[in-house]
PDB file of C-alpha atoms and ligand atoms in Angstrom:
ATOM      1  CA  MET A   1     119.249 114.082 113.746  1.00  0.00           C
ATOM      2  CA  GLU A   2     116.586 112.101 111.984  1.00  0.00           C
ATOM      3  CA  LEU A   3     114.460 113.028 108.980  1.00  0.00           C
ATOM      4  CA  THR A   4     111.267 111.253 107.898  1.00  0.00           C
ATOM      5  CA  PHE A   5     109.601 111.864 104.565  1.00  0.00           C
ATOM      6  CA  LEU A   6     105.857 111.964 105.194  1.00  0.00           C
ATOM      7  CA  GLY A   7     104.847 112.884 101.657  1.00  0.00           C
ATOM      8  CA  THR A   8     106.844 112.892  98.411  1.00  0.00           C
ATOM      9  CA  SER A   9     104.299 113.419  95.620  1.00  0.00           C
ATOM     10  CA  ALA A  10     103.782 116.693  93.747  1.00  0.00           C
ATOM     11  CA  GLY A  11     100.352 118.266  93.518  1.00  0.00           C
ATOM     12  CA  VAL A  12      98.157 115.223  94.112  1.00  0.00           C
ATOM     13  CA  PRO A  13      98.615 112.080  96.214  1.00  0.00           C
ATOM     14  CA  THR A  14      99.104 108.724  94.491  1.00  0.00           C
ATOM     15  CA  ARG A  15      98.548 105.238  95.872  1.00  0.00           C
ATOM     16  CA  ARG A  16     102.165 105.079  97.101  1.00  0.00           C
ATOM     17  CA  ARG A  17     102.873 108.725  97.835  1.00  0.00           C
ATOM     18  CA  ASN A  18     101.133 111.410  99.828  1.00  0.00           C
ATOM     19  CA  VAL A  19     101.608 115.145  99.244  1.00  0.00           C
ATOM     20  CA  SER A  20     104.465 117.155 100.789  1.00  0.00           C
ATOM     21  CA  ALA A  21     105.545 116.934 104.411  1.00  0.00           C
ATOM     22  CA  LEU A  22     108.862 116.244 106.113  1.00  0.00           C
ATOM     23  CA  ALA A  23     109.614 115.604 109.787  1.00  0.00           C
ATOM     24  CA  LEU A  24     112.949 116.553 111.353  1.00  0.00           C
ATOM     25  CA  ARG A  25     113.885 115.401 114.839  1.00  0.00           C
ATOM     26  CA  PRO A  26     116.971 117.248 116.081  1.00  0.00           C
ATOM     27  CA  ARG A  27     119.835 115.356 117.694  1.00  0.00           C
ATOM     28  CA  GLN A  28     119.103 114.223 121.271  1.00  0.00           C
ATOM     29  CA  SER A  29     115.588 115.584 121.238  1.00  0.00           C
ATOM     30  CA  SER A  30     112.145 114.066 121.496  1.00  0.00           C
ATOM     31  CA  ASP A  31     110.607 117.279 120.169  1.00  0.00           C
ATOM     32  CA  TRP A  32     110.437 117.512 116.394  1.00  0.00           C
ATOM     33  CA  LEU A  33     109.742 119.918 113.557  1.00  0.00           C
ATOM     34  CA  LEU A  34     107.479 119.593 110.546  1.00  0.00           C
ATOM     35  CA  PHE A  35     108.227 121.150 107.166  1.00  0.00           C
ATOM     36  CA  ASP A  36     105.070 121.537 105.066  1.00  0.00           C
ATOM     37  CA  CYS A  37     101.806 119.840 105.844  1.00  0.00           C
ATOM     38  CA  GLY A  38      99.940 118.561 102.797  1.00  0.00           C
ATOM     39  CA  GLU A  39      96.533 116.961 103.229  1.00  0.00           C
ATOM     40  CA  ALA A  40      96.543 113.762 105.324  1.00  0.00           C
ATOM     41  CA  THR A  41      99.939 114.492 106.872  1.00  0.00           C
ATOM     42  CA  GLN A  42      98.428 113.558 110.241  1.00  0.00           C
ATOM     43  CA  HIS A  43      97.582 110.102 108.871  1.00  0.00           C
ATOM     44  CA  GLN A  44     101.177 109.689 107.714  1.00  0.00           C
ATOM     45  CA  ILE A  45     102.482 110.731 111.146  1.00  0.00           C
ATOM     46  CA  MET A  46     100.427 107.899 112.695  1.00  0.00           C
ATOM     47  CA  LYS A  47     102.485 105.412 110.681  1.00  0.00           C
ATOM     48  CA  THR A  48     105.717 106.623 112.353  1.00  0.00           C
ATOM     49  CA  PRO A  49     106.932 106.725 115.970  1.00  0.00           C
ATOM     50  CA  LEU A  50     106.448 110.523 115.933  1.00  0.00           C
ATOM     51  CA  SER A  51     103.771 111.959 118.201  1.00  0.00           C
ATOM     52  CA  LEU A  52     101.809 115.196 117.926  1.00  0.00           C
ATOM     53  CA  TYR A  53     102.555 115.758 121.621  1.00  0.00           C
ATOM     54  CA  HIS A  54     106.172 116.382 120.768  1.00  0.00           C
ATOM     55  CA  LEU A  55     105.599 118.448 117.629  1.00  0.00           C
ATOM     56  CA  ARG A  56     107.017 121.844 118.513  1.00  0.00           C
ATOM     57  CA  ARG A  57     107.283 123.903 115.302  1.00  0.00           C
ATOM     58  CA  ILE A  58     105.870 123.817 111.769  1.00  0.00           C
ATOM     59  CA  PHE A  59     107.487 125.564 108.810  1.00  0.00           C
ATOM     60  CA  ILE A  60     105.383 126.076 105.681  1.00  0.00           C
ATOM     61  CA  THR A  61     107.211 126.795 102.421  1.00  0.00           C
ATOM     62  CA  HIS A  62     104.227 128.204 100.491  1.00  0.00           C
ATOM     63  CA  LEU A  63     100.462 128.240 100.462  1.00  0.00           C
ATOM     64  CA  HIS A  64      99.742 125.817  97.611  1.00  0.00           C
ATOM     65  CA  GLY A  65      97.301 123.148  98.768  1.00  0.00           C
ATOM     66  CA  ASP A  66      99.679 120.210  98.426  1.00  0.00           C
ATOM     67  CA  HIS A  67     101.909 121.872 101.046  1.00  0.00           C
ATOM     68  CA  VAL A  68      99.408 123.285 103.516  1.00  0.00           C
ATOM     69  CA  TYR A  69      95.900 121.769 103.341  1.00  0.00           C
ATOM     70  CA  GLY A  70      96.734 119.255 106.063  1.00  0.00           C
ATOM     71  CA  LEU A  71      97.519 121.961 108.577  1.00  0.00           C
ATOM     72  CA  PHE A  72      93.963 122.664 109.747  1.00  0.00           C
ATOM     73  CA  GLY A  73      93.165 119.032 110.476  1.00  0.00           C
ATOM     74  CA  LEU A  74      96.488 118.463 112.189  1.00  0.00           C
ATOM     75  CA  LEU A  75      96.072 121.496 114.471  1.00  0.00           C
ATOM     76  CA  ALA A  76      92.526 120.407 115.333  1.00  0.00           C
ATOM     77  CA  SER A  77      93.552 116.808 116.068  1.00  0.00           C
ATOM     78  CA  ARG A  78      96.401 118.000 118.250  1.00  0.00           C
ATOM     79  CA  GLY A  79      93.753 119.879 120.238  1.00  0.00           C
ATOM     80  CA  MET A  80      91.365 116.904 120.427  1.00  0.00           C
ATOM     81  CA  LEU A  81      94.264 114.825 121.777  1.00  0.00           C
ATOM     82  CA  LEU A  82      94.658 117.466 124.504  1.00  0.00           C
ATOM     83  CA  CYS A  83      98.264 118.220 123.667  1.00  0.00           C
ATOM     84  CA  GLU A  84      99.050 121.203 125.837  1.00  0.00           C
ATOM     85  CA  GLY A  85     102.546 122.141 124.690  1.00  0.00           C
ATOM     86  CA  PRO A  86     102.707 125.375 122.699  1.00  0.00           C
ATOM     87  CA  LEU A  87     103.066 125.156 118.931  1.00  0.00           C
ATOM     88  CA  GLU A  88     104.653 127.660 116.572  1.00  0.00           C
ATOM     89  CA  VAL A  89     103.835 127.844 112.874  1.00  0.00           C
ATOM     90  CA  TYR A  90     106.050 129.750 110.438  1.00  0.00           C
ATOM     91  CA  GLY A  91     105.227 130.530 106.834  1.00  0.00           C
ATOM     92  CA  PRO A  92     104.731 133.163 104.158  1.00  0.00           C
ATOM     93  CA  SER A  93     102.454 136.163 104.302  1.00  0.00           C
ATOM     94  CA  GLY A  94      98.798 135.118 104.108  1.00  0.00           C
ATOM     95  CA  LEU A  95      99.224 132.119 106.417  1.00  0.00           C
ATOM     96  CA  LYS A  96      97.769 133.998 109.402  1.00  0.00           C
ATOM     97  CA  GLU A  97      94.673 135.010 107.474  1.00  0.00           C
ATOM     98  CA  MET A  98      94.259 131.507 106.068  1.00  0.00           C
ATOM     99  CA  LEU A  99      94.403 129.949 109.540  1.00  0.00           C
ATOM    100  CA  ARG A 100      92.282 132.595 111.198  1.00  0.00           C
ATOM    101  CA  THR A 101      89.566 132.240 108.553  1.00  0.00           C
ATOM    102  CA  VAL A 102      89.355 128.461 108.818  1.00  0.00           C
ATOM    103  CA  MET A 103      89.538 128.490 112.608  1.00  0.00           C
ATOM    104  CA  ASP A 104      86.872 131.212 112.923  1.00  0.00           C
ATOM    105  CA  LEU A 105      84.458 129.648 110.447  1.00  0.00           C
ATOM    106  CA  SER A 106      84.723 126.222 112.022  1.00  0.00           C
ATOM    107  CA  GLN A 107      84.860 127.665 115.544  1.00  0.00           C
ATOM    108  CA  LEU A 108      88.024 125.786 116.346  1.00  0.00           C
ATOM    109  CA  ARG A 109      89.279 126.427 119.872  1.00  0.00           C
ATOM    110  CA  LEU A 110      92.654 124.951 120.758  1.00  0.00           C
ATOM    111  CA  PRO A 111      93.697 123.925 124.269  1.00  0.00           C
ATOM    112  CA  TYR A 112      97.296 124.939 123.510  1.00  0.00           C
ATOM    113  CA  GLU A 113      99.023 128.169 122.657  1.00  0.00           C
ATOM    114  CA  LEU A 114      99.359 128.588 118.886  1.00  0.00           C
ATOM    115  CA  THR A 115     101.730 131.237 117.550  1.00  0.00           C
ATOM    116  CA  VAL A 116     101.754 132.003 113.832  1.00  0.00           C
ATOM    117  CA  ARG A 117     104.693 133.977 112.464  1.00  0.00           C
ATOM    118  CA  GLU A 118     104.875 135.192 108.896  1.00  0.00           C
ATOM    119  CA  ILE A 119     108.398 135.177 107.573  1.00  0.00           C
ATOM    120  CA  THR A 120     110.364 137.135 104.984  1.00  0.00           C
ATOM    121  CA  ALA A 121     113.506 136.281 103.026  1.00  0.00           C
ATOM    122  CA  ASP A 122     116.951 136.077 104.647  1.00  0.00           C
ATOM    123  CA  GLN A 123     115.641 135.837 108.183  1.00  0.00           C
ATOM    124  CA  ILE A 124     117.615 133.994 110.833  1.00  0.00           C
ATOM    125  CA  LEU A 125     115.474 132.273 113.440  1.00  0.00           C
ATOM    126  CA  GLU A 126     117.533 131.248 116.469  1.00  0.00           C
ATOM    127  CA  PHE A 127     116.425 128.357 118.664  1.00  0.00           C
ATOM    128  CA  ASP A 128     118.117 126.503 121.539  1.00  0.00           C
ATOM    129  CA  ASP A 129     120.124 123.913 119.604  1.00  0.00           C
ATOM    130  CA  TYR A 130     119.747 125.043 116.023  1.00  0.00           C
ATOM    131  CA  ARG A 131     118.974 127.969 113.789  1.00  0.00           C
ATOM    132  CA  ILE A 132     116.810 128.242 110.701  1.00  0.00           C
ATOM    133  CA  GLU A 133     117.445 130.655 107.859  1.00  0.00           C
ATOM    134  CA  THR A 134     114.843 131.538 105.238  1.00  0.00           C
ATOM    135  CA  VAL A 135     115.667 131.641 101.522  1.00  0.00           C
ATOM    136  CA  ALA A 136     113.384 133.210  98.896  1.00  0.00           C
ATOM    137  CA  LEU A 137     112.725 130.641  96.172  1.00  0.00           C
ATOM    138  CA  SER A 138     111.362 130.958  92.646  1.00  0.00           C
ATOM    139  CA  HIS A 139     107.834 129.568  92.209  1.00  0.00           C
ATOM    140  CA  SER A 140     104.438 130.716  90.964  1.00  0.00           C
ATOM    141  CA  ILE A 141     103.563 132.092  94.416  1.00  0.00           C
ATOM    142  CA  THR A 142     105.785 133.324  97.270  1.00  0.00           C
ATOM    143  CA  CYS A 143     107.814 130.362  98.456  1.00  0.00           C
ATOM    144  CA  TYR A 144     110.641 129.964 100.985  1.00  0.00           C
ATOM    145  CA  GLY A 145     113.273 127.348 101.533  1.00  0.00           C
ATOM    146  CA  TYR A 146     114.565 126.679 105.045  1.00  0.00           C
ATOM    147  CA  VAL A 147     118.180 126.100 106.023  1.00  0.00           C
ATOM    148  CA  TYR A 148     118.498 124.117 109.244  1.00  0.00           C
ATOM    149  CA  THR A 149     121.893 124.383 110.972  1.00  0.00           C
ATOM    150  CA  GLU A 150     122.718 122.584 114.205  1.00  0.00           C
ATOM    151  CA  SER A 151     124.671 124.377 116.912  1.00  0.00           C
ATOM    152  CA  ASP A 152     128.300 123.287 117.093  1.00  0.00           C
ATOM    153  CA  ARG A 153     128.679 119.833 118.583  1.00  0.00           C
ATOM    154  CA  PRO A 154     131.099 119.137 121.458  1.00  0.00           C
ATOM    155  CA  GLY A 155     134.518 117.830 120.467  1.00  0.00           C
ATOM    156  CA  ARG A 156     135.352 114.128 120.771  1.00  0.00           C
ATOM    157  CA  PHE A 157     137.044 112.695 123.866  1.00  0.00           C
ATOM    158  CA  ASP A 158     140.773 112.136 123.245  1.00  0.00           C
ATOM    159  CA  PRO A 159     141.836 109.049 125.282  1.00  0.00           C
ATOM    160  CA  ASP A 160     145.554 109.500 124.448  1.00  0.00           C
ATOM    161  CA  LYS A 161     145.528 112.997 125.830  1.00  0.00           C
ATOM    162  CA  ALA A 162     143.828 111.737 128.988  1.00  0.00           C
ATOM    163  CA  ARG A 163     146.466 109.008 129.426  1.00  0.00           C
ATOM    164  CA  ARG A 164     149.287 111.520 128.953  1.00  0.00           C
ATOM    165  CA  LEU A 165     147.779 113.615 131.749  1.00  0.00           C
ATOM    166  CA  GLY A 166     147.949 110.514 133.968  1.00  0.00           C
ATOM    167  CA  VAL A 167     144.235 109.663 134.027  1.00  0.00           C
ATOM    168  CA  PRO A 168     143.825 105.917 134.623  1.00  0.00           C
ATOM    169  CA  GLU A 169     141.489 104.180 132.158  1.00  0.00           C
ATOM    170  CA  GLY A 170     138.108 103.446 133.736  1.00  0.00           C
ATOM    171  CA  PRO A 171     135.331 105.447 135.367  1.00  0.00           C
ATOM    172  CA  LEU A 172     137.345 108.700 135.317  1.00  0.00           C
ATOM    173  CA  PHE A 173     137.352 108.535 131.505  1.00  0.00           C
ATOM    174  CA  GLY A 174     133.573 108.448 131.524  1.00  0.00           C
ATOM    175  CA  ARG A 175     133.255 111.385 133.898  1.00  0.00           C
ATOM    176  CA  LEU A 176     135.594 113.517 131.775  1.00  0.00           C
ATOM    177  CA  GLN A 177     133.506 112.654 128.697  1.00  0.00           C
ATOM    178  CA  GLN A 178     130.407 113.818 130.561  1.00  0.00           C
ATOM    179  CA  GLY A 179     132.014 117.242 131.015  1.00  0.00           C
ATOM    180  CA  GLU A 180     133.040 116.791 134.655  1.00  0.00           C
ATOM    181  CA  SER A 181     136.464 117.608 136.055  1.00  0.00           C
ATOM    182  CA  VAL A 182     138.170 114.847 138.048  1.00  0.00           C
ATOM    183  CA  THR A 183     140.818 114.539 140.762  1.00  0.00           C
ATOM    184  CA  LEU A 184     143.508 111.939 140.152  1.00  0.00           C
ATOM    185  CA  PRO A 185     144.874 109.620 142.888  1.00  0.00           C
ATOM    186  CA  ASP A 186     147.960 111.903 143.153  1.00  0.00           C
ATOM    187  CA  GLY A 187     145.704 114.923 143.871  1.00  0.00           C
ATOM    188  CA  CYS A 188     146.080 116.588 140.431  1.00  0.00           C
ATOM    189  CA  ARG A 189     142.936 117.945 138.816  1.00  0.00           C
ATOM    190  CA  VAL A 190     142.086 117.355 135.175  1.00  0.00           C
ATOM    191  CA  GLU A 191     139.385 119.439 133.496  1.00  0.00           C
ATOM    192  CA  SER A 192     137.092 117.942 130.883  1.00  0.00           C
ATOM    193  CA  ARG A 193     138.092 120.595 128.318  1.00  0.00           C
ATOM    194  CA  ASP A 194     141.751 119.429 128.637  1.00  0.00           C
ATOM    195  CA  VAL A 195     140.866 116.076 127.086  1.00  0.00           C
ATOM    196  CA  MET A 196     138.186 116.994 124.568  1.00  0.00           C
ATOM    197  CA  GLY A 197     138.945 117.858 120.934  1.00  0.00           C
ATOM    198  CA  ALA A 198     137.819 121.085 119.262  1.00  0.00           C
ATOM    199  CA  PRO A 199     134.056 121.544 118.867  1.00  0.00           C
ATOM    200  CA  ARG A 200     132.726 120.131 115.591  1.00  0.00           C
ATOM    201  CA  PRO A 201     130.599 122.344 113.375  1.00  0.00           C
ATOM    202  CA  GLY A 202     126.880 121.504 113.377  1.00  0.00           C
ATOM    203  CA  ARG A 203     125.403 119.809 110.344  1.00  0.00           C
ATOM    204  CA  ARG A 204     123.412 121.732 107.779  1.00  0.00           C
ATOM    205  CA  VAL A 205     120.281 120.644 105.902  1.00  0.00           C
ATOM    206  CA  LEU A 206     118.758 122.620 103.031  1.00  0.00           C
ATOM    207  CA  ILE A 207     115.017 122.133 102.721  1.00  0.00           C
ATOM    208  CA  GLY A 208     113.525 123.380  99.493  1.00  0.00           C
ATOM    209  CA  GLY A 209     109.900 124.135  98.805  1.00  0.00           C
ATOM    210  CA  ASP A 210     108.652 124.278  95.220  1.00  0.00           C
ATOM    211  CA  ASN A 211     111.266 126.070  93.183  1.00  0.00           C
ATOM    212  CA  ASP A 212     112.553 126.256  89.611  1.00  0.00           C
ATOM    213  CA  ARG A 213     116.011 127.569  90.580  1.00  0.00           C
ATOM    214  CA  PRO A 214     117.809 125.184  92.979  1.00  0.00           C
ATOM    215  CA  GLU A 215     120.942 127.316  92.605  1.00  0.00           C
ATOM    216  CA  LEU A 216     119.286 129.853  94.927  1.00  0.00           C
ATOM    217  CA  PHE A 217     120.792 127.728  97.709  1.00  0.00           C
ATOM    218  CA  ALA A 218     124.313 128.471  96.410  1.00  0.00           C
ATOM    219  CA  PRO A 219     125.289 130.523  99.504  1.00  0.00           C
ATOM    220  CA  TYR A 220     125.103 127.220 101.405  1.00  0.00           C
ATOM    221  CA  ARG A 221     127.410 125.206  99.168  1.00  0.00           C
ATOM    222  CA  GLY A 222     128.911 122.118 100.747  1.00  0.00           C
ATOM    223  CA  ALA A 223     125.804 121.471 102.870  1.00  0.00           C
ATOM    224  CA  ASP A 224     125.522 118.021 104.464  1.00  0.00           C
ATOM    225  CA  LEU A 225     122.113 117.337 102.953  1.00  0.00           C
ATOM    226  CA  MET A 226     119.857 119.022 100.436  1.00  0.00           C
ATOM    227  CA  ILE A 227     116.213 118.005 100.129  1.00  0.00           C
ATOM    228  CA  HIS A 228     114.786 119.416  96.940  1.00  0.00           C
ATOM    229  CA  GLU A 229     112.008 118.870  94.452  1.00  0.00           C
ATOM    230  CA  ALA A 230     112.649 117.113  91.133  1.00  0.00           C
ATOM    231  CA  THR A 231     109.119 117.255  89.813  1.00  0.00           C
ATOM    232  CA  TYR A 232     109.832 116.324  86.174  1.00  0.00           C
ATOM    233  CA  LEU A 233     112.165 114.485  83.872  1.00  0.00           C
ATOM    234  CA  GLN A 234     113.736 116.986  81.490  1.00  0.00           C
ATOM    235  CA  LYS A 235     112.203 115.435  78.364  1.00  0.00           C
ATOM    236  CA  ASP A 236     108.687 115.604  79.809  1.00  0.00           C
ATOM    237  CA  PHE A 237     109.160 119.144  81.051  1.00  0.00           C
ATOM    238  CA  ASP A 238     110.366 120.252  77.607  1.00  0.00           C
ATOM    239  CA  ARG A 239     107.134 118.898  76.110  1.00  0.00           C
ATOM    240  CA  LEU A 240     104.760 120.554  78.583  1.00  0.00           C
ATOM    241  CA  PRO A 241     102.444 122.963  76.767  1.00  0.00           C
ATOM    242  CA  ARG A 242     102.367 125.162  79.845  1.00  0.00           C
ATOM    243  CA  LYS A 243     105.476 125.378  82.022  1.00  0.00           C
ATOM    244  CA  PHE A 244     105.075 125.195  85.781  1.00  0.00           C
ATOM    245  CA  ARG A 245     107.819 126.623  87.920  1.00  0.00           C
ATOM    246  CA  HIS A 246     109.425 123.400  89.068  1.00  0.00           C
ATOM    247  CA  THR A 247     112.864 121.805  88.861  1.00  0.00           C
ATOM    248  CA  THR A 248     113.729 118.895  86.574  1.00  0.00           C
ATOM    249  CA  ALA A 249     115.888 115.962  87.648  1.00  0.00           C
ATOM    250  CA  ARG A 250     118.664 117.055  85.277  1.00  0.00           C
ATOM    251  CA  GLN A 251     118.618 120.605  86.570  1.00  0.00           C
ATOM    252  CA  LEU A 252     118.717 119.426  90.201  1.00  0.00           C
ATOM    253  CA  GLY A 253     121.691 117.136  89.558  1.00  0.00           C
ATOM    254  CA  LYS A 254     123.595 119.936  87.895  1.00  0.00           C
ATOM    255  CA  ALA A 255     122.891 122.465  90.666  1.00  0.00           C
ATOM    256  CA  ALA A 256     123.730 120.000  93.457  1.00  0.00           C
ATOM    257  CA  ALA A 257     127.015 119.099  91.752  1.00  0.00           C
ATOM    258  CA  GLU A 258     127.971 122.759  91.356  1.00  0.00           C
ATOM    259  CA  MET A 259     127.086 123.471  94.994  1.00  0.00           C
ATOM    260  CA  LYS A 260     129.106 120.424  96.141  1.00  0.00           C
ATOM    261  CA  ILE A 261     126.185 119.103  98.181  1.00  0.00           C
ATOM    262  CA  LYS A 262     127.337 116.031 100.169  1.00  0.00           C
ATOM    263  CA  ARG A 263     124.015 114.184 100.143  1.00  0.00           C
ATOM    264  CA  LEU A 264     121.050 114.913  97.918  1.00  0.00           C
ATOM    265  CA  ALA A 265     117.473 113.780  98.508  1.00  0.00           C
ATOM    266  CA  ALA A 266     115.143 114.334  95.570  1.00  0.00           C
ATOM    267  CA  THR A 267     111.414 114.497  96.294  1.00  0.00           C
ATOM    268  CA  HIS A 268     108.072 116.007  95.108  1.00  0.00           C
ATOM    269  CA  PHE A 269     107.786 113.766  92.052  1.00  0.00           C
ATOM    270  CA  SER A 270     104.996 114.277  89.555  1.00  0.00           C
ATOM    271  CA  ALA A 271     102.240 111.653  89.944  1.00  0.00           C
ATOM    272  CA  ARG A 272     103.043 110.439  86.405  1.00  0.00           C
ATOM    273  CA  TYR A 273     106.260 108.840  87.759  1.00  0.00           C
ATOM    274  CA  ASP A 274     104.561 106.446  90.173  1.00  0.00           C
ATOM    275  CA  SER A 275     106.608 103.384  89.200  1.00  0.00           C
ATOM    276  CA  GLU A 276     110.043 101.869  89.819  1.00  0.00           C
ATOM    277  CA  GLU A 277     111.002 102.248  86.142  1.00  0.00           C
ATOM    278  CA  LYS A 278     110.323 105.965  86.192  1.00  0.00           C
ATOM    279  CA  MET A 279     112.345 106.369  89.378  1.00  0.00           C
ATOM    280  CA  ILE A 280     115.296 104.744  87.625  1.00  0.00           C
ATOM    281  CA  GLU A 281     114.975 107.336  84.856  1.00  0.00           C
ATOM    282  CA  ILE A 282     114.924 110.156  87.398  1.00  0.00           C
ATOM    283  CA  GLU A 283     117.978 108.709  89.121  1.00  0.00           C
ATOM    284  CA  ARG A 284     119.793 108.449  85.798  1.00  0.00           C
ATOM    285  CA  GLU A 285     119.088 112.069  84.949  1.00  0.00           C
ATOM    286  CA  ILE A 286     120.325 113.354  88.302  1.00  0.00           C
ATOM    287  CA  ARG A 287     123.397 111.118  87.994  1.00  0.00           C
ATOM    288  CA  GLU A 288     124.391 112.728  84.683  1.00  0.00           C
ATOM    289  CA  ASN A 289     125.979 115.417  86.845  1.00  0.00           C
ATOM    290  CA  TYR A 290     125.778 114.611  90.525  1.00  0.00           C
ATOM    291  CA  ARG A 291     128.287 112.156  92.041  1.00  0.00           C
ATOM    292  CA  GLY A 292     127.554 112.491  95.758  1.00  0.00           C
ATOM    293  CA  GLU A 293     125.228 110.285  97.816  1.00  0.00           C
ATOM    294  CA  LEU A 294     121.791 110.305  96.186  1.00  0.00           C
ATOM    295  CA  ILE A 295     118.481 109.439  97.793  1.00  0.00           C
ATOM    296  CA  LEU A 296     115.186 109.239  95.912  1.00  0.00           C
ATOM    297  CA  ALA A 297     112.722 109.942  98.686  1.00  0.00           C
ATOM    298  CA  SER A 298     109.730 107.696  99.267  1.00  0.00           C
ATOM    299  CA  ASP A 299     106.985 107.987 101.850  1.00  0.00           C
ATOM    300  CA  LEU A 300     107.989 107.047 105.418  1.00  0.00           C
ATOM    301  CA  MET A 301     111.658 106.763 104.442  1.00  0.00           C
ATOM    302  CA  ARG A 302     113.961 107.801 107.292  1.00  0.00           C
ATOM    303  CA  ILE A 303     117.420 109.350 107.042  1.00  0.00           C
ATOM    304  CA  GLU A 304     119.829 109.508 109.978  1.00  0.00           C
ATOM    305  CA  LEU A 305     122.405 112.229 109.896  1.00  0.00           C
TER     306      LEU A 305
HETATM  307 ZN1   ZN B 401     104.051 121.312  95.381  1.00  0.00          ZN
HETATM  308 ZN1   ZN B 402     103.702 124.868  94.676  1.00  0.00          ZN
END
């Protein structure tokens, strides 16, 4: 699968970072999913190989503007481009009313089928090749995280096993790998499942919205990748006269270490950190506790998993 950060700034865009949005293209798929849709997400999409024609589902974490104000423009543009494939939008309660109001007032008619589903906590949404679970997060308004889990992947072809069963190396190997059964020169049949290893569990990605308690993802410890906000450095957060419900870099590093997350991508940085030096400070704070692979997200960065 492939993930593309479309926006990594918190609250307001900066010259280098747009507000929140993340694209996820599942393994072997041209269709893709969008998580959050801050203003100007459609402009960011134009800078990537992703196309609105293949956008299939949108998941909104919460209704703060920096996560959702790009939705109306994106839906309208997808209509103007005459994309006909249906589109599903998932998000918290209030999303339907928000969309209906904007669409009614601006008399927006879409040439495609739009389904809006309001979610609750601990839901499991099953799709063809993956499932998505919803996690209630802790923020100033209702906010959900999404847990993306791939279906189990087929086992790997075992060439030694094939040789032991008398399969000659060559085209028959390829056919067995494709799931076909083959007949050997001596008339024996070999089934594909005889030469494939056990299925491998699908990979899991935790996608946080805004949240001041990253440990809420603890039921998914050991996940392959966690994408989570690290809005502030601890020292700046401690000095804030009014506390916003966000995670600090130190807190994220600690939680990710405790949850044994394999790869951590920090994002949603306060606009005050719009420099390389500040990113080094954020990295240092996360690294006080977290030893796994660490990514500090930047706009248009892609991760292959
Ligand atoms: Zn935000
Ligand atoms: Zn928020």
